[in-house]
Coordinates of C-alpha atoms in Angstrom, one line a residue:
D234 CA -14.3 -5.7 -11.3
L235 CA -13.0 -8.6 -8.8
P236 CA -16.0 -11.9 -9.2
S237 CA -17.3 -11.5 -5.9
P238 CA -16.1 -13.5 -2.6
L239 CA -18.7 -16.3 -3.2
V240 CA -17.8 -17.4 -7.1
L241 CA -13.8 -16.3 -5.5
V242 CA -14.7 -19.6 -3.1
L243 CA -15.9 -21.8 -5.6
L244 CA -13.6 -21.4 -8.0
Q245 CA -11.0 -21.7 -4.6
V246 CA -12.1 -25.1 -3.9
S247 CA -12.2 -26.8 -7.1
V248 CA -8.6 -26.3 -7.7
W249 CA -7.4 -27.2 -4.4
Q250 CA -9.8 -31.1 -5.2
E251 CA -8.1 -31.4 -8.2
L252 CA -5.3 -30.4 -7.0
Q253 CA -5.6 -32.7 -4.7
A254 CA -6.2 -35.6 -6.7
V255 CA -3.1 -35.1 -8.7
R256 CA -0.8 -35.6 -5.2
T257 CA -2.7 -38.4 -4.5
E258 CA -2.2 -39.5 -8.2
I259 CA 1.6 -39.0 -7.8
S260 CA 2.0 -39.9 -4.0
E261 CA 0.2 -43.5 -5.3
L262 CA 2.7 -43.9 -8.4
E263 CA 5.9 -42.8 -6.5
K264 CA 4.4 -46.6 -4.2
E265 CA 4.1 -48.0 -6.7
K266 CA 7.5 -46.9 -8.3
L267 CA 8.8 -48.8 -5.1
R268 CA 7.4 -51.9 -5.5
I269 CA 8.7 -51.7 -9.0
S270 CA 11.6 -50.7 -8.3
E271 CA 11.7 -54.0 -5.9
T272 CA 10.5 -55.8 -8.1
V273 CA 13.3 -55.1 -10.9
R274 CA 16.4 -56.1 -8.5
T275 CA 15.1 -59.5 -7.6
L276 CA 14.9 -60.8 -11.4
V277 CA 17.7 -58.6 -12.5
L278 CA 19.7 -62.8 -11.6
F279 CA 17.4 -64.2 -14.4
L280 CA 17.7 -61.4 -16.2
L281 CA 17.9 -63.8 -19.9
Q282 CA 15.1 -65.9 -18.3
L283 CA 12.5 -64.2 -17.0
P284 CA 10.1 -61.9 -19.9
E285 CA 9.2 -59.7 -16.6
Y286 CA 11.9 -58.5 -16.4
T287 CA 10.9 -56.7 -19.7
Q288 CA 8.0 -55.4 -18.6
A289 CA 8.4 -53.8 -14.8
L290 CA 11.7 -51.9 -17.0
Q291 CA 8.9 -50.2 -19.8
K292 CA 6.4 -49.7 -17.0
G293 CA 9.0 -48.0 -14.7
R294 CA 8.9 -45.8 -18.2
D295 CA 5.9 -45.3 -18.3
V296 CA 5.4 -44.1 -14.6
R297 CA 8.4 -41.4 -14.8
N298 CA 7.1 -40.1 -18.0
R299 CA 3.4 -40.4 -16.0
L300 CA 5.4 -38.9 -13.1
N301 CA 7.0 -35.8 -14.9
Q302 CA 3.4 -34.4 -16.0
L303 CA 2.1 -34.9 -12.6
Y304 CA 4.7 -32.9 -11.3
L305 CA 4.1 -30.4 -14.1
R306 CA 0.8 -30.1 -14.3
D307 CA 1.4 -30.2 -9.6
A308 CA 2.9 -27.3 -10.1
E309 CA 0.4 -25.7 -12.1
L310 CA -2.1 -26.0 -10.1
D311 CA -0.7 -24.9 -7.2
Q312 CA 0.3 -21.8 -8.8
E313 CA -3.2 -21.0 -9.6
H314 CA -4.1 -22.1 -6.5
Y315 CA -1.7 -19.6 -4.7
S316 CA -2.7 -17.4 -7.5
Q317 CA -6.8 -17.7 -6.4
A318 CA -5.5 -17.2 -2.9
L319 CA -4.3 -13.8 -3.0
R320 CA -7.5 -12.6 -4.4
L321 CA -10.0 -13.4 -1.4
P322 CA -10.6 -10.7 1.2
N323 CA -10.5 -10.4 4.5
N324 CA -14.3 -10.6 6.2
T325 CA -15.5 -7.6 7.4
H326 CA -16.5 -6.1 10.4
P327 CA -20.9 -6.9 11.4
D328 CA -20.8 -2.7 11.2
V329 CA -19.5 -1.8 8.3
P330 CA -21.9 -0.5 5.5
V331 CA -23.1 -3.3 2.4
G332 CA -22.3 -1.3 -1.2
D333 CA -20.1 1.3 -2.6
E334 CA -18.8 4.7 -2.4
S335 CA -22.3 6.2 -2.0
Q336 CA -23.0 3.8 1.3
A337 CA -19.9 5.3 3.2
R338 CA -21.0 6.4 6.5
V339 CA -20.3 10.4 8.2
V340 CA -18.9 9.3 11.7
E341 CA -17.8 12.7 12.7
L342 CA -17.3 16.2 11.8
V343 CA -14.8 18.8 12.8
G344 CA -14.8 21.7 13.2
R345 CA -16.0 24.5 10.9
K346 CA -15.8 24.7 7.3
A347 CA -13.5 28.8 6.3
E348 CA -15.2 31.4 5.3
F349 CA -14.0 34.2 3.0
D350 CA -14.7 37.5 2.4
F351 CA -14.2 36.4 -0.7
K352 CA -14.3 34.2 -4.0
P353 CA -10.7 31.4 -2.8
R354 CA -8.7 30.1 -4.7
G355 CA -6.5 26.6 -5.5
H356 CA -3.5 25.4 -4.0
V357 CA -2.2 25.5 -7.4
E358 CA -2.3 29.2 -7.9
L359 CA -1.6 30.0 -4.3
G360 CA 1.0 27.9 -4.3
E361 CA 2.6 29.4 -7.8
A362 CA 2.3 33.6 -6.2
L363 CA 4.7 32.0 -3.3
G364 CA 6.2 30.0 -5.6
L365 CA 6.1 27.1 -3.7
I366 CA 4.5 24.4 -6.1
R367 CA 6.1 24.1 -10.0
Q368 CA 3.7 22.1 -11.8
R369 CA 4.3 23.5 -15.4
H370 CA 6.8 22.6 -17.6
L371 CA 7.9 19.9 -16.3
S372 CA 6.3 17.5 -19.2
H373 CA 9.8 17.2 -20.6
V374 CA 11.4 16.9 -17.4
S375 CA 9.8 14.1 -14.9
G376 CA 6.7 13.8 -17.0
H377 CA 3.4 13.6 -15.5
R378 CA 1.5 14.3 -12.6
S379 CA 4.9 15.1 -11.3
Y380 CA 6.2 18.2 -9.1
Y381 CA 8.4 20.4 -7.6
L382 CA 8.5 22.3 -3.7
R383 CA 11.5 25.2 -3.2
G384 CA 11.8 27.8 -0.3
A385 CA 8.3 27.3 1.1
G386 CA 6.7 24.9 0.0
A387 CA 9.6 22.5 0.4
R388 CA 9.7 23.5 4.7
L389 CA 6.9 23.0 4.6
Q390 CA 7.0 18.8 3.6
I391 CA 9.6 19.7 6.5
A392 CA 7.5 21.3 9.5
L393 CA 4.4 19.0 8.1
Q394 CA 6.8 15.5 8.8
N395 CA 8.4 16.6 11.8
F396 CA 5.7 17.7 13.1
A397 CA 4.2 14.1 12.7
L398 CA 7.0 11.8 13.6
D399 CA 6.9 14.0 17.1
T400 CA 3.8 13.3 17.5
L401 CA 4.0 10.0 17.4
Q402 CA 6.7 9.1 18.7
R403 CA 6.0 11.4 21.9
R404 CA 2.9 8.8 22.2
G405 CA 5.8 5.9 22.0
F406 CA 5.8 5.3 18.6
V407 CA 8.9 3.6 17.9
P408 CA 10.6 5.8 14.1
M409 CA 11.6 3.7 11.3
V410 CA 13.0 4.1 8.1
V411 CA 11.9 1.9 5.8
P412 CA 13.5 0.9 1.8
D413 CA 11.7 1.5 -0.7
M414 CA 12.1 -0.8 -3.1
L415 CA 10.7 -4.2 -2.2
K416 CA 9.5 -8.5 -3.7
A417 CA 6.6 -9.2 -5.1
V418 CA 5.7 -11.0 -2.4
V419 CA 5.6 -8.5 0.6
F420 CA 3.1 -6.3 -1.5
E421 CA 1.4 -9.7 -1.8
G422 CA 0.9 -10.4 2.0
C423 CA -0.1 -6.8 2.8
G424 CA -3.1 -7.4 0.3
M425 CA -1.8 -6.1 -3.1
Q426 CA -1.2 -7.5 -6.5
P427 CA 2.3 -5.5 -7.8
N428 CA 0.9 -8.0 -11.4
A429 CA -1.4 -7.3 -12.1
H430 CA -3.3 -5.6 -14.9
L431 CA -2.9 -1.9 -14.6
S432 CA -1.5 -1.8 -10.7
Q433 CA -1.1 1.2 -8.8
V434 CA 2.4 -0.4 -9.2
Y435 CA 5.6 0.6 -10.4
S436 CA 7.8 -2.7 -11.4
L437 CA 11.5 -2.3 -11.6
D438 CA 13.5 -2.8 -15.5
P439 CA 12.6 -7.4 -14.6
A440 CA 15.9 -7.1 -16.8
R441 CA 18.3 -6.5 -14.2
F442 CA 16.5 -5.8 -11.2
P443 CA 14.0 -9.4 -11.9
D444 CA 10.9 -9.3 -8.5
L445 CA 11.5 -5.8 -6.8
N446 CA 9.0 -3.6 -6.7
L447 CA 8.5 0.9 -5.7
A448 CA 6.4 1.3 -2.3
G449 CA 2.3 3.2 -2.6
T450 CA 3.0 3.4 1.8
G451 CA 5.2 2.8 3.7
E452 CA 2.8 -0.6 5.3
V453 CA 4.5 -2.2 3.4
G454 CA 8.3 -1.8 3.8
V455 CA 7.5 -1.4 7.8
A456 CA 5.1 -4.7 6.9
G457 CA 7.9 -6.0 5.4
Y458 CA 10.1 -5.7 8.5
F459 CA 8.1 -8.0 11.1
M460 CA 7.5 -10.7 7.5
D461 CA 8.9 -14.3 9.4
H462 CA 9.4 -13.0 12.4
A463 CA 7.4 -13.4 16.3
V464 CA 7.3 -10.9 19.0
N465 CA 7.6 -10.8 22.7
W466 CA 4.1 -10.6 24.0
K467 CA 6.1 -8.5 26.4
D468 CA 6.2 -5.5 23.6
L469 CA 2.4 -5.9 22.3
P470 CA 0.8 -3.9 21.0
V471 CA 3.8 -2.5 18.6
R472 CA 3.6 1.2 17.3
T473 CA 6.1 1.8 14.3
V474 CA 6.4 4.5 12.7
C475 CA 8.6 6.0 9.3
S476 CA 8.3 8.5 6.5
S477 CA 8.7 7.9 3.7
T478 CA 8.3 8.6 -0.1
C479 CA 5.7 6.5 -2.1
Y480 CA 5.4 5.9 -5.9
R481 CA 2.2 5.7 -7.2
A482 CA 1.6 4.7 -11.6
E483 CA -2.6 6.3 -10.6
T484 CA -3.3 4.2 -14.2
D485 CA -6.7 3.7 -13.5
T486 CA -8.3 7.2 -13.8
G487 CA -8.2 10.8 -15.1
R488 CA -9.3 12.5 -12.2
E489 CA -7.8 14.9 -10.4
A490 CA -4.5 15.4 -13.4
W491 CA -3.2 19.0 -12.4
G492 CA -2.2 19.8 -8.7
L493 CA -1.0 18.0 -5.2
Y494 CA -4.3 15.8 -5.2
R495 CA -2.5 12.5 -6.8
V496 CA 1.1 12.8 -8.2
H497 CA 3.2 9.8 -9.4
H498 CA 5.6 10.2 -5.7
F499 CA 5.0 11.7 -2.2
N500 CA 6.2 11.4 1.0
K501 CA 3.2 9.6 4.1
V502 CA 4.4 8.8 8.2
E503 CA 2.7 6.0 8.2
M504 CA 1.6 4.7 11.6
F505 CA 1.8 0.6 12.0
G506 CA 0.7 -1.3 14.7
V507 CA 0.9 -5.1 15.4
T508 CA -1.2 -6.1 18.7
A509 CA -2.4 -9.7 20.2
N510 CA -5.8 -12.0 19.2
E511 CA -6.4 -13.3 22.6
T512 CA -10.1 -11.3 23.0
G513 CA -10.1 -10.2 19.4
Q514 CA -10.2 -7.2 20.0
E515 CA -7.1 -6.1 20.6
S516 CA -6.5 -4.6 17.3
S517 CA -10.1 -3.1 17.0
Q518 CA -8.7 -1.4 20.2
L519 CA -5.5 -0.4 18.4
L520 CA -7.3 1.3 15.5
E521 CA -9.7 3.9 17.8
E522 CA -6.2 4.5 19.1
Y523 CA -5.2 6.0 16.1
V524 CA -8.0 7.1 14.3
S525 CA -7.8 9.4 17.4
L526 CA -3.8 10.3 17.1
Q527 CA -5.2 11.2 13.3
K528 CA -8.3 13.0 14.7
E529 CA -6.2 15.5 17.4
M530 CA -3.0 15.7 14.4
F531 CA -5.6 16.7 12.0
S532 CA -7.6 19.3 14.2
A533 CA -4.2 21.1 16.8
L534 CA -3.3 21.9 12.3
E535 CA -6.9 23.5 12.7
L536 CA -8.5 22.5 9.6
H537 CA -11.9 20.6 9.5
Y538 CA -12.8 17.5 8.7
R539 CA -15.1 14.5 8.2
V540 CA -14.8 11.1 9.8
L541 CA -16.1 8.4 7.4
D542 CA -17.0 4.6 8.3
M543 CA -16.3 2.6 4.9
P544 CA -18.7 0.8 3.5
T545 CA -17.6 -3.5 2.3
E546 CA -16.9 -2.4 -1.5
E547 CA -14.0 0.1 -0.8
L548 CA -12.0 -1.7 2.6
G549 CA -9.6 -3.5 -0.9
L550 CA -9.0 -6.6 0.5
P551 CA -7.2 -6.3 3.6
A552 CA -9.3 -4.6 5.5
Y553 CA -11.8 -5.8 8.0
R554 CA -13.0 -1.6 8.9
K555 CA -11.4 1.4 7.8
Y556 CA -11.8 5.0 8.5
D557 CA -10.8 7.8 6.1
I558 CA -10.7 11.4 6.9
E559 CA -12.0 13.6 4.5
A560 CA -10.4 17.3 5.4
W561 CA -12.4 21.0 3.6
M562 CA -10.2 22.0 1.1
P563 CA -11.8 25.2 -0.4
G564 CA -10.4 26.2 -3.4
R565 CA -11.6 22.4 -5.0
N566 CA -15.2 23.0 -2.8
S567 CA -15.0 19.7 -2.1
Y568 CA -13.8 17.3 0.7
G569 CA -11.4 15.0 -0.3
E570 CA -8.9 11.8 1.5
V571 CA -6.6 12.7 3.5
S572 CA -6.2 9.8 5.8
S573 CA -7.1 6.2 6.6
A574 CA -6.6 3.6 9.2
S575 CA -7.6 -0.4 8.6
N576 CA -8.2 -2.9 10.6
C577 CA -6.6 -5.9 9.1
T578 CA -6.7 -8.0 11.5
D579 CA -5.4 -11.0 10.4
Y580 CA -5.1 -11.6 7.3
Q581 CA -1.3 -9.7 6.9
S582 CA 0.0 -11.4 9.7
R583 CA -1.0 -15.7 7.6
R584 CA 0.2 -14.3 4.7
L585 CA 3.4 -13.0 6.1
N586 CA 3.5 -14.9 9.1
I587 CA 3.9 -12.3 11.6
L588 CA 3.9 -14.2 15.2
Y589 CA 3.8 -13.1 18.7
E590 CA 5.5 -15.5 20.9
R591 CA 2.7 -16.1 24.5
E592 CA 5.0 -16.6 27.8
D593 CA 4.2 -20.1 27.7
G594 CA 6.3 -20.3 24.2
S595 CA 3.4 -20.7 22.1
L596 CA 3.4 -19.3 18.4
Q597 CA 0.1 -17.2 17.2
Y598 CA -0.5 -15.5 14.2
A599 CA -0.5 -11.3 15.2
H600 CA -3.3 -8.5 13.7
T601 CA -1.2 -5.9 12.9
V602 CA -3.2 -2.6 11.6
N603 CA -1.9 0.3 9.2
A604 CA -3.3 4.6 9.1
T605 CA -1.8 7.6 7.9
A606 CA -0.6 9.9 10.0
C607 CA 0.6 13.4 7.5
A608 CA 0.1 12.3 3.5
I609 CA 2.0 15.0 2.8
P610 CA 0.5 16.4 -0.1
R611 CA -2.6 16.4 0.8
M612 CA -1.8 17.9 3.7
I613 CA -0.8 20.8 2.1
I614 CA -4.0 21.3 -0.2
S615 CA -6.1 21.3 2.9
I616 CA -2.9 23.9 4.4
L617 CA -2.9 26.4 1.9
E618 CA -6.1 26.6 0.7
T619 CA -7.8 27.0 4.6
H620 CA -6.0 29.5 6.3
Q621 CA -4.9 31.3 2.7
T622 CA -5.6 35.6 3.1
K623 CA -7.3 37.8 0.6
D624 CA -3.9 39.2 0.4
R625 CA -1.8 36.6 -1.4
T626 CA -0.4 35.0 2.5
V627 CA -1.3 31.6 4.1
R628 CA -1.3 32.1 7.8
V629 CA 0.2 28.9 9.7
P630 CA -1.0 26.9 11.6
Q631 CA 0.6 27.4 15.3
A632 CA 0.9 24.3 16.2
L633 CA 3.5 23.6 12.7
Q634 CA 4.9 27.8 14.0
P635 CA 7.7 26.3 16.0
Y636 CA 8.6 23.3 13.0
L637 CA 7.9 26.4 9.4
G638 CA 9.7 29.5 11.4
L639 CA 7.5 31.0 10.3
E640 CA 3.8 33.0 11.2
V641 CA 2.9 33.7 7.8
I642 CA 3.5 32.2 3.3
E643 CA 4.1 35.4 2.1
R644 CA 5.3 35.4 -1.5
P645 CA 9.8 35.0 -1.8
K646 CA 12.5 37.9 -3.1
Y647 CA 13.7 35.9 -5.7
A648 CA 12.3 36.1 -9.0
P649 CA 10.6 33.6 -10.4
L650 CA 12.2 31.2 -13.1
K651 CA 11.2 31.9 -16.5
Y652 CA 11.0 29.6 -18.9
I653 CA 13.0 29.5 -21.8
G654 CA 12.0 25.9 -22.9
P655 CA 10.2 24.4 -26.3
N656 CA 6.6 25.1 -26.9
Q657 CA 6.0 28.2 -26.5
H658 CA 4.8 30.6 -29.1
S659 CA 7.5 33.3 -29.3
R660 CA 10.4 31.4 -28.0
P661 CA 13.3 34.4 -27.2
P662 CA 17.1 33.5 -29.3
R663 CA 19.4 31.9 -27.8
P664 CA 22.4 33.1 -26.9
G665 CA 26.0 33.6 -29.7
P666 CA 29.3 31.7 -29.4
N667 CA 31.5 33.5 -27.7
A668 CA 33.8 35.3 -29.0
R669 CA 37.6 34.6 -28.8

């Protein structure tokens, strides 16, 4: 568990005080070093006669040795100060519920739970029957928590992606393609810790690719685009949308080991915003706008969902306020998170040096807002389980039909592959050599 913010602040103060003391001593010794040098130059004409020369030389050596020690300590303290500063969370909105996940406040319920005259099936059962999803027999191919989408499953991913991108571009969002691999400083600036124990971040082999990590969300890539840049005030708020592949280690949980709910890789459409900070309300207004867009898209997909105002222990480090949306998933018989939206105020912009330029030319730290537009695997779960029929087909929501080109997802005409690999009770014999 992370220490409380108060403990972190006290640690910060302690390190800061020691760092300042070290730097004060460095400054004094560097001045003394200059004085000694002047003394040596003055006395150099009297080298043979004056014992002060030998004393000054020795004193100079002592000062240099001490400075070398202090330089090392200064670097260590500076790194410690930086590392502890990264663990400090943002402030929280006064209306945010206090506590753990159980204290999440339901802001709104939208739609009604789907009703069936049969026992609803889970998305894995439906996906396998319809030839959409494959998770079986992959341990020797791509490992745990991986999957394939095929046929209408692959088309469904592309359709959802294009549906979200089109919806947002019609609202003035600027599309972007972002890198999947980024430096640790960008993750840290976003409030993530790629080098922490049990981090959710995949890191590339440091011997070959030093300081490169795979992004778990498009937010990191877009934030890196704005890093060390200033936006013209006339362009605010900047609304950006990107579609990217996300990679997550999922090292801290054994939950949802099967299915698409928790996987190591997935595609996601992400909204990112940069706003001014003149009234202090700009980013809060953009957060509400992003949540409204999420609701519009999920309602168009004919889902039942609830909007949650997340409590303090669920905000993570950067969020000032965060809303989660959970869709009803009949096969799981529970709500499941399909999106989140966070107002990070100036938490990320101060770490990443994201600013905006006022009309008078002065610079001010911006505010950032991020939100999920469409997390593909969880949206596939919601659609398959909500719109399934008794005959094991899936009705396609009307808003998605132009993108998918189907009204109903049915079993494909081609036969499923037959597994002939290892770990079988009765493995079929291999064909013999070709006759020559």
